[in-house]
Amino acid sequence: AQTVTQSQPEMSVQEAETVTLSCTYDTSESDYYLFWYKQPPSRQMILVIRQEAYKQQNATENRFSVNFQKAAKSFSLKISDSQLGDAAMYFCAYENQGAQKLVFGQGTRLTINP
Amino acid sequence: GAGVSQSPSNKVTEKGKDVELRCDPISGHTALYWYRQSLGQGLEFLIYFQGNSAPDKSGLPSDRFSAERTGGSVSTLTIQRTQQEDSAVYLCASSRWGRQGERNTIYFGEGSWLTVV
């Protein structure tokens, strides 16, 4: 079974600085998707960024980018120019291609210090 | 609707009672998912519906849990004889399947927070 590990229960960063959240996963599959979701206090999970395993190029979405290392099974999220609104729980998630269920990590609580 | 809608937002129930949680997915989304999030934990897959296919129930933790989806739209998650360990946020999500089976973005609701006392 696939597993996702987020080794940082909590992280904090000064506003406007850059922070990197770590995620590793374990799978024997070659085709899969990786995701970062943000969960603010409203509880709604919001997709931040998505990476297809077959793509070598790292995904980027404005201030959010990933460092996808397939051989190392690592998928970190970099948030540049951190803003107060970025404060939330961040979850890394994995899904086999063709499957219909996400496997989530335990989450990292990100605090932004003004 | 504009997003995935769940009700009730919060529910407190006594141990042993049955509860029903409702999910109204985004219009046109054929795939519907239920996840459970226990306090301070990640999300745990419960069940998945896709169109008229038989649901994937592999994540349901016990036979006290069941779910149905009527008319390919609204879904109800039922927990019978609730236990304290059932206390969690129950999140519903939906997505639209694109061409060639590619799944598009999953959209989550705000969840139903269940407390069993």
mmCIF file of C-alpha atoms in Angstrom:
data_model
loop_
_atom_site.group_PDB
_atom_site.id
_atom_site.type_symbol
_atom_site.label_atom_id
_atom_site.label_comp_id
_atom_site.label_asym_id
_atom_site.label_seq_id
_atom_site.Cartn_x
_atom_site.Cartn_y
_atom_site.Cartn_z
ATOM 1 C CA ALA A 1 0.000 0.000 0.000
ATOM 2 C CA GLN A 2 1.123 3.498 -0.700
ATOM 3 C CA THR A 3 2.071 5.781 2.158
ATOM 4 C CA VAL A 4 2.720 9.505 2.399
ATOM 5 C CA THR A 5 4.905 11.033 5.089
ATOM 6 C CA GLN A 6 5.122 14.654 6.122
ATOM 7 C CA SER A 7 7.896 14.919 8.689
ATOM 8 C CA GLN A 8 7.205 18.506 9.750
ATOM 9 C CA PRO A 9 4.116 18.754 11.986
ATOM 10 C CA GLU A 10 4.568 22.531 12.229
ATOM 11 C CA MET A 11 6.442 25.207 10.329
ATOM 12 C CA SER A 12 6.590 28.952 10.651
ATOM 13 C CA VAL A 13 7.913 31.671 8.389
ATOM 14 C CA GLN A 14 8.117 35.429 8.356
ATOM 15 C CA GLU A 15 5.769 37.196 6.013
ATOM 16 C CA ALA A 16 7.323 37.750 2.567
ATOM 17 C CA GLU A 17 9.911 35.029 3.074
ATOM 18 C CA THR A 18 10.133 31.614 1.454
ATOM 19 C CA VAL A 19 9.266 28.330 3.123
ATOM 20 C CA THR A 20 9.561 24.731 1.975
ATOM 21 C CA LEU A 21 7.308 21.925 3.184
ATOM 22 C CA SER A 22 8.569 18.367 2.874
ATOM 23 C CA CYS A 23 6.780 15.261 1.687
ATOM 24 C CA THR A 24 7.983 11.772 0.895
ATOM 25 C CA TYR A 25 5.950 8.852 -0.361
ATOM 26 C CA ASP A 26 6.321 5.177 -0.902
ATOM 27 C CA THR A 27 5.003 3.379 -3.964
ATOM 28 C CA SER A 28 5.968 0.677 -6.420
ATOM 29 C CA GLU A 29 3.912 2.269 -9.170
ATOM 30 C CA SER A 30 5.370 4.358 -11.975
ATOM 31 C CA ASP A 31 2.287 6.306 -13.012
ATOM 32 C CA TYR A 32 0.672 8.439 -10.356
ATOM 33 C CA TYR A 33 -0.307 11.938 -9.310
ATOM 34 C CA LEU A 34 0.914 14.029 -6.415
ATOM 35 C CA PHE A 35 -0.922 16.923 -4.843
ATOM 36 C CA TRP A 36 -0.599 19.590 -2.217
ATOM 37 C CA TYR A 37 -3.826 20.658 -0.543
ATOM 38 C CA LYS A 38 -4.362 23.595 1.782
ATOM 39 C CA GLN A 39 -6.881 23.404 4.611
ATOM 40 C CA PRO A 40 -7.703 26.729 6.300
ATOM 41 C CA PRO A 41 -9.824 26.893 9.476
ATOM 42 C CA SER A 42 -12.941 26.677 7.318
ATOM 43 C CA ARG A 43 -11.980 22.973 6.868
ATOM 44 C CA GLN A 44 -12.429 23.049 3.112
ATOM 45 C CA MET A 45 -9.555 21.339 1.320
ATOM 46 C CA ILE A 46 -8.255 23.527 -1.488
ATOM 47 C CA LEU A 47 -5.999 22.190 -4.222
ATOM 48 C CA VAL A 48 -2.754 24.157 -4.325
ATOM 49 C CA ILE A 49 -0.762 22.303 -6.947
ATOM 50 C CA ARG A 50 -0.700 19.014 -8.840
ATOM 51 C CA GLN A 51 2.128 17.029 -10.397
ATOM 52 C CA GLU A 52 1.902 14.145 -12.842
ATOM 53 C CA ALA A 53 4.661 11.618 -12.222
ATOM 54 C CA TYR A 54 5.432 11.236 -15.925
ATOM 55 C CA LYS A 55 6.272 14.916 -16.215
ATOM 56 C CA GLN A 56 9.859 15.801 -15.427
ATOM 57 C CA GLN A 57 9.138 19.505 -15.225
ATOM 58 C CA ASN A 58 8.200 20.720 -11.770
ATOM 59 C CA ALA A 59 4.722 22.201 -11.489
ATOM 60 C CA THR A 60 4.314 25.859 -10.574
ATOM 61 C CA GLU A 61 1.288 27.942 -9.659
ATOM 62 C CA ASN A 62 2.136 31.575 -9.061
ATOM 63 C CA ARG A 63 3.980 31.699 -5.706
ATOM 64 C CA PHE A 64 3.757 27.941 -5.246
ATOM 65 C CA SER A 65 6.157 25.475 -6.803
ATOM 66 C CA VAL A 66 7.223 21.919 -6.190
ATOM 67 C CA ASN A 67 10.490 20.049 -6.230
ATOM 68 C CA PHE A 68 9.576 16.601 -7.542
ATOM 69 C CA GLN A 69 12.314 14.022 -7.199
ATOM 70 C CA LYS A 70 10.836 10.792 -8.561
ATOM 71 C CA ALA A 71 13.787 8.547 -7.815
ATOM 72 C CA ALA A 72 13.948 9.794 -4.246
ATOM 73 C CA LYS A 73 10.140 9.749 -3.938
ATOM 74 C CA SER A 74 10.174 13.267 -2.661
ATOM 75 C CA PHE A 75 7.669 16.035 -3.367
ATOM 76 C CA SER A 76 8.308 19.277 -1.522
ATOM 77 C CA LEU A 77 6.270 22.467 -1.753
ATOM 78 C CA LYS A 78 7.924 25.869 -1.883
ATOM 79 C CA ILE A 79 5.913 28.951 -1.041
ATOM 80 C CA SER A 80 7.567 32.181 -2.095
ATOM 81 C CA ASP A 81 6.746 35.633 -0.746
ATOM 82 C CA SER A 82 4.633 34.127 2.048
ATOM 83 C CA GLN A 83 1.423 35.951 2.829
ATOM 84 C CA LEU A 84 -0.732 35.921 5.940
ATOM 85 C CA GLY A 85 -3.444 34.163 3.961
ATOM 86 C CA ASP A 86 -1.132 31.220 3.389
ATOM 87 C CA ALA A 87 -1.488 30.193 7.027
ATOM 88 C CA ALA A 88 -3.212 26.813 7.067
ATOM 89 C CA MET A 89 -2.689 23.067 7.301
ATOM 90 C CA TYR A 90 -0.985 21.711 4.218
ATOM 91 C CA PHE A 91 -1.479 18.132 3.140
ATOM 92 C CA CYS A 92 0.545 16.180 0.649
ATOM 93 C CA ALA A 93 -1.441 13.519 -1.216
ATOM 94 C CA TYR A 94 -0.795 10.680 -3.630
ATOM 95 C CA GLU A 95 -3.024 8.901 -6.112
ATOM 96 C CA ASN A 96 -2.318 6.012 -8.466
ATOM 97 C CA GLN A 97 -3.220 6.731 -12.057
ATOM 98 C CA GLY A 98 -6.553 5.090 -12.719
ATOM 99 C CA ALA A 99 -7.370 4.862 -9.039
ATOM 100 C CA GLN A 100 -9.983 6.970 -7.339
ATOM 101 C CA LYS A 101 -8.647 7.464 -3.877
ATOM 102 C CA LEU A 102 -6.180 9.914 -2.473
ATOM 103 C CA VAL A 103 -3.680 8.872 0.190
ATOM 104 C CA PHE A 104 -2.890 11.791 2.467
ATOM 105 C CA GLY A 105 0.008 12.626 4.706
ATOM 106 C CA GLN A 106 -0.508 13.773 8.288
ATOM 107 C CA GLY A 107 -0.257 17.437 7.409
ATOM 108 C CA THR A 108 1.989 20.385 8.253
ATOM 109 C CA ARG A 109 0.602 23.381 10.089
ATOM 110 C CA LEU A 110 2.063 26.534 8.563
ATOM 111 C CA THR A 111 2.130 29.750 10.558
ATOM 112 C CA ILE A 112 2.958 33.074 8.951
ATOM 113 C CA ASN A 113 4.509 35.639 11.293
ATOM 114 C CA PRO A 114 3.788 39.282 10.428
ATOM 115 C CA GLY B 1 -24.568 24.689 -6.850
ATOM 116 C CA ALA B 2 -21.300 26.564 -6.939
ATOM 117 C CA GLY B 3 -19.487 24.145 -4.681
ATOM 118 C CA VAL B 4 -19.811 20.903 -2.779
ATOM 119 C CA SER B 5 -22.422 21.381 -0.091
ATOM 120 C CA GLN B 6 -22.530 19.337 3.105
ATOM 121 C CA SER B 7 -25.011 19.221 5.954
ATOM 122 C CA PRO B 8 -25.135 19.401 8.840
ATOM 123 C CA SER B 9 -22.067 21.517 9.427
ATOM 124 C CA ASN B 10 -21.855 20.307 12.998
ATOM 125 C CA LYS B 11 -23.586 17.414 14.714
ATOM 126 C CA VAL B 12 -23.443 16.292 18.327
ATOM 127 C CA THR B 13 -25.002 12.917 18.998
ATOM 128 C CA GLU B 14 -25.194 10.468 21.829
ATOM 129 C CA LYS B 15 -23.298 7.230 21.705
ATOM 130 C CA GLY B 16 -25.443 4.514 20.182
ATOM 131 C CA LYS B 17 -27.560 6.821 18.032
ATOM 132 C CA ASP B 18 -27.611 6.721 14.234
ATOM 133 C CA VAL B 19 -26.543 9.760 12.193
ATOM 134 C CA GLU B 20 -26.921 10.753 8.568
ATOM 135 C CA LEU B 21 -24.588 13.150 6.806
ATOM 136 C CA ARG B 22 -25.551 14.643 3.480
ATOM 137 C CA CYS B 23 -23.462 15.710 0.508
ATOM 138 C CA ASP B 24 -24.617 17.617 -2.548
ATOM 139 C CA PRO B 25 -21.846 17.538 -5.177
ATOM 140 C CA ILE B 26 -21.106 20.092 -7.841
ATOM 141 C CA SER B 27 -23.591 19.851 -10.669
ATOM 142 C CA GLY B 28 -22.319 17.654 -13.476
ATOM 143 C CA HIS B 29 -19.721 15.866 -11.384
ATOM 144 C CA THR B 30 -20.092 12.125 -11.750
ATOM 145 C CA ALA B 31 -17.527 11.121 -9.138
ATOM 146 C CA LEU B 32 -18.236 11.525 -5.419
ATOM 147 C CA TYR B 33 -15.985 10.688 -2.484
ATOM 148 C CA TRP B 34 -16.261 10.522 1.276
ATOM 149 C CA TYR B 35 -13.238 11.005 3.503
ATOM 150 C CA ARG B 36 -12.868 11.089 7.262
ATOM 151 C CA GLN B 37 -10.491 13.384 9.135
ATOM 152 C CA SER B 38 -9.905 12.597 12.776
ATOM 153 C CA LEU B 39 -8.547 15.324 15.056
ATOM 154 C CA GLY B 40 -5.050 16.354 13.997
ATOM 155 C CA GLN B 41 -4.872 13.661 11.346
ATOM 156 C CA GLY B 42 -4.820 13.466 7.603
ATOM 157 C CA LEU B 43 -7.756 12.355 5.551
ATOM 158 C CA GLU B 44 -8.805 8.736 5.385
ATOM 159 C CA PHE B 45 -10.653 7.444 2.322
ATOM 160 C CA LEU B 46 -14.054 5.924 3.047
ATOM 161 C CA ILE B 47 -16.030 5.361 -0.150
ATOM 162 C CA TYR B 48 -16.161 6.384 -3.811
ATOM 163 C CA PHE B 49 -19.053 6.580 -6.288
ATOM 164 C CA GLN B 50 -18.603 6.916 -10.033
ATOM 165 C CA GLY B 51 -21.690 7.192 -12.202
ATOM 166 C CA ASN B 52 -23.740 4.018 -12.194
ATOM 167 C CA SER B 53 -20.825 1.759 -11.285
ATOM 168 C CA ALA B 54 -20.741 -0.197 -8.046
ATOM 169 C CA PRO B 55 -19.183 1.985 -5.349
ATOM 170 C CA ASP B 56 -15.721 1.339 -3.960
ATOM 171 C CA LYS B 57 -16.451 0.701 -0.286
ATOM 172 C CA SER B 58 -12.977 -0.486 0.605
ATOM 173 C CA GLY B 59 -12.355 2.330 3.075
ATOM 174 C CA LEU B 60 -15.424 1.920 5.254
ATOM 175 C CA PRO B 61 -14.104 1.063 8.744
ATOM 176 C CA SER B 62 -16.952 -1.196 9.839
ATOM 177 C CA ASP B 63 -20.388 -2.440 8.862
ATOM 178 C CA ARG B 64 -21.873 0.387 10.930
ATOM 179 C CA PHE B 65 -20.915 2.695 8.078
ATOM 180 C CA SER B 66 -22.855 2.827 4.831
ATOM 181 C CA ALA B 67 -23.423 5.306 2.048
ATOM 182 C CA GLU B 68 -25.712 5.687 -0.872
ATOM 183 C CA ARG B 69 -26.006 8.018 -3.771
ATOM 184 C CA THR B 70 -29.440 8.644 -5.173
ATOM 185 C CA GLY B 71 -29.985 9.602 -8.784
ATOM 186 C CA GLY B 72 -26.279 10.010 -9.344
ATOM 187 C CA SER B 73 -26.259 13.216 -7.344
ATOM 188 C CA VAL B 74 -26.865 13.636 -3.612
ATOM 189 C CA SER B 75 -25.137 11.200 -1.272
ATOM 190 C CA THR B 76 -25.866 10.231 2.310
ATOM 191 C CA LEU B 77 -23.326 8.717 4.683
ATOM 192 C CA THR B 78 -24.987 6.819 7.520
ATOM 193 C CA ILE B 79 -23.291 5.774 10.727
ATOM 194 C CA GLN B 80 -25.278 3.371 12.869
ATOM 195 C CA ARG B 81 -24.844 2.915 16.608
ATOM 196 C CA THR B 82 -22.268 5.674 16.790
ATOM 197 C CA GLN B 83 -19.192 5.246 18.950
ATOM 198 C CA GLN B 84 -16.899 7.896 20.410
ATOM 199 C CA GLU B 85 -14.149 6.927 17.987
ATOM 200 C CA ASP B 86 -16.457 7.975 15.150
ATOM 201 C CA SER B 87 -15.972 11.604 16.192
ATOM 202 C CA ALA B 88 -14.311 13.315 13.235
ATOM 203 C CA VAL B 89 -14.863 15.648 10.339
ATOM 204 C CA TYR B 90 -16.478 13.868 7.413
ATOM 205 C CA LEU B 91 -15.508 15.475 4.132
ATOM 206 C CA CYS B 92 -17.270 14.962 0.849
ATOM 207 C CA ALA B 93 -15.692 15.710 -2.519
ATOM 208 C CA SER B 94 -16.644 15.496 -6.163
ATOM 209 C CA SER B 95 -14.933 15.605 -9.525
ATOM 210 C CA ARG B 96 -15.663 15.338 -13.201
ATOM 211 C CA TRP B 97 -14.005 12.646 -15.249
ATOM 212 C CA GLY B 98 -12.552 13.955 -18.456
ATOM 213 C CA ARG B 99 -11.695 12.248 -21.694
ATOM 214 C CA GLN B 100 -9.645 9.064 -21.662
ATOM 215 C CA GLY B 101 -10.386 8.548 -18.019
ATOM 216 C CA GLU B 102 -8.337 11.465 -16.844
ATOM 217 C CA ARG B 103 -9.660 12.680 -13.555
ATOM 218 C CA ASN B 104 -9.997 16.345 -13.145
ATOM 219 C CA THR B 105 -9.585 18.324 -9.959
ATOM 220 C CA ILE B 106 -11.339 17.050 -6.843
ATOM 221 C CA TYR B 107 -13.360 19.721 -5.055
ATOM 222 C CA PHE B 108 -14.035 19.307 -1.361
ATOM 223 C CA GLY B 109 -16.888 20.527 0.784
ATOM 224 C CA GLU B 110 -16.389 22.109 4.194
ATOM 225 C CA GLY B 111 -17.220 18.908 5.989
ATOM 226 C CA SER B 112 -19.577 17.765 8.698
ATOM 227 C CA TRP B 113 -18.053 17.820 12.161
ATOM 228 C CA LEU B 114 -19.449 14.893 14.131
ATOM 229 C CA THR B 115 -19.039 14.666 17.881
ATOM 230 C CA VAL B 116 -20.219 11.551 19.684
ATOM 231 C CA VAL B 117 -20.709 12.029 23.419
#
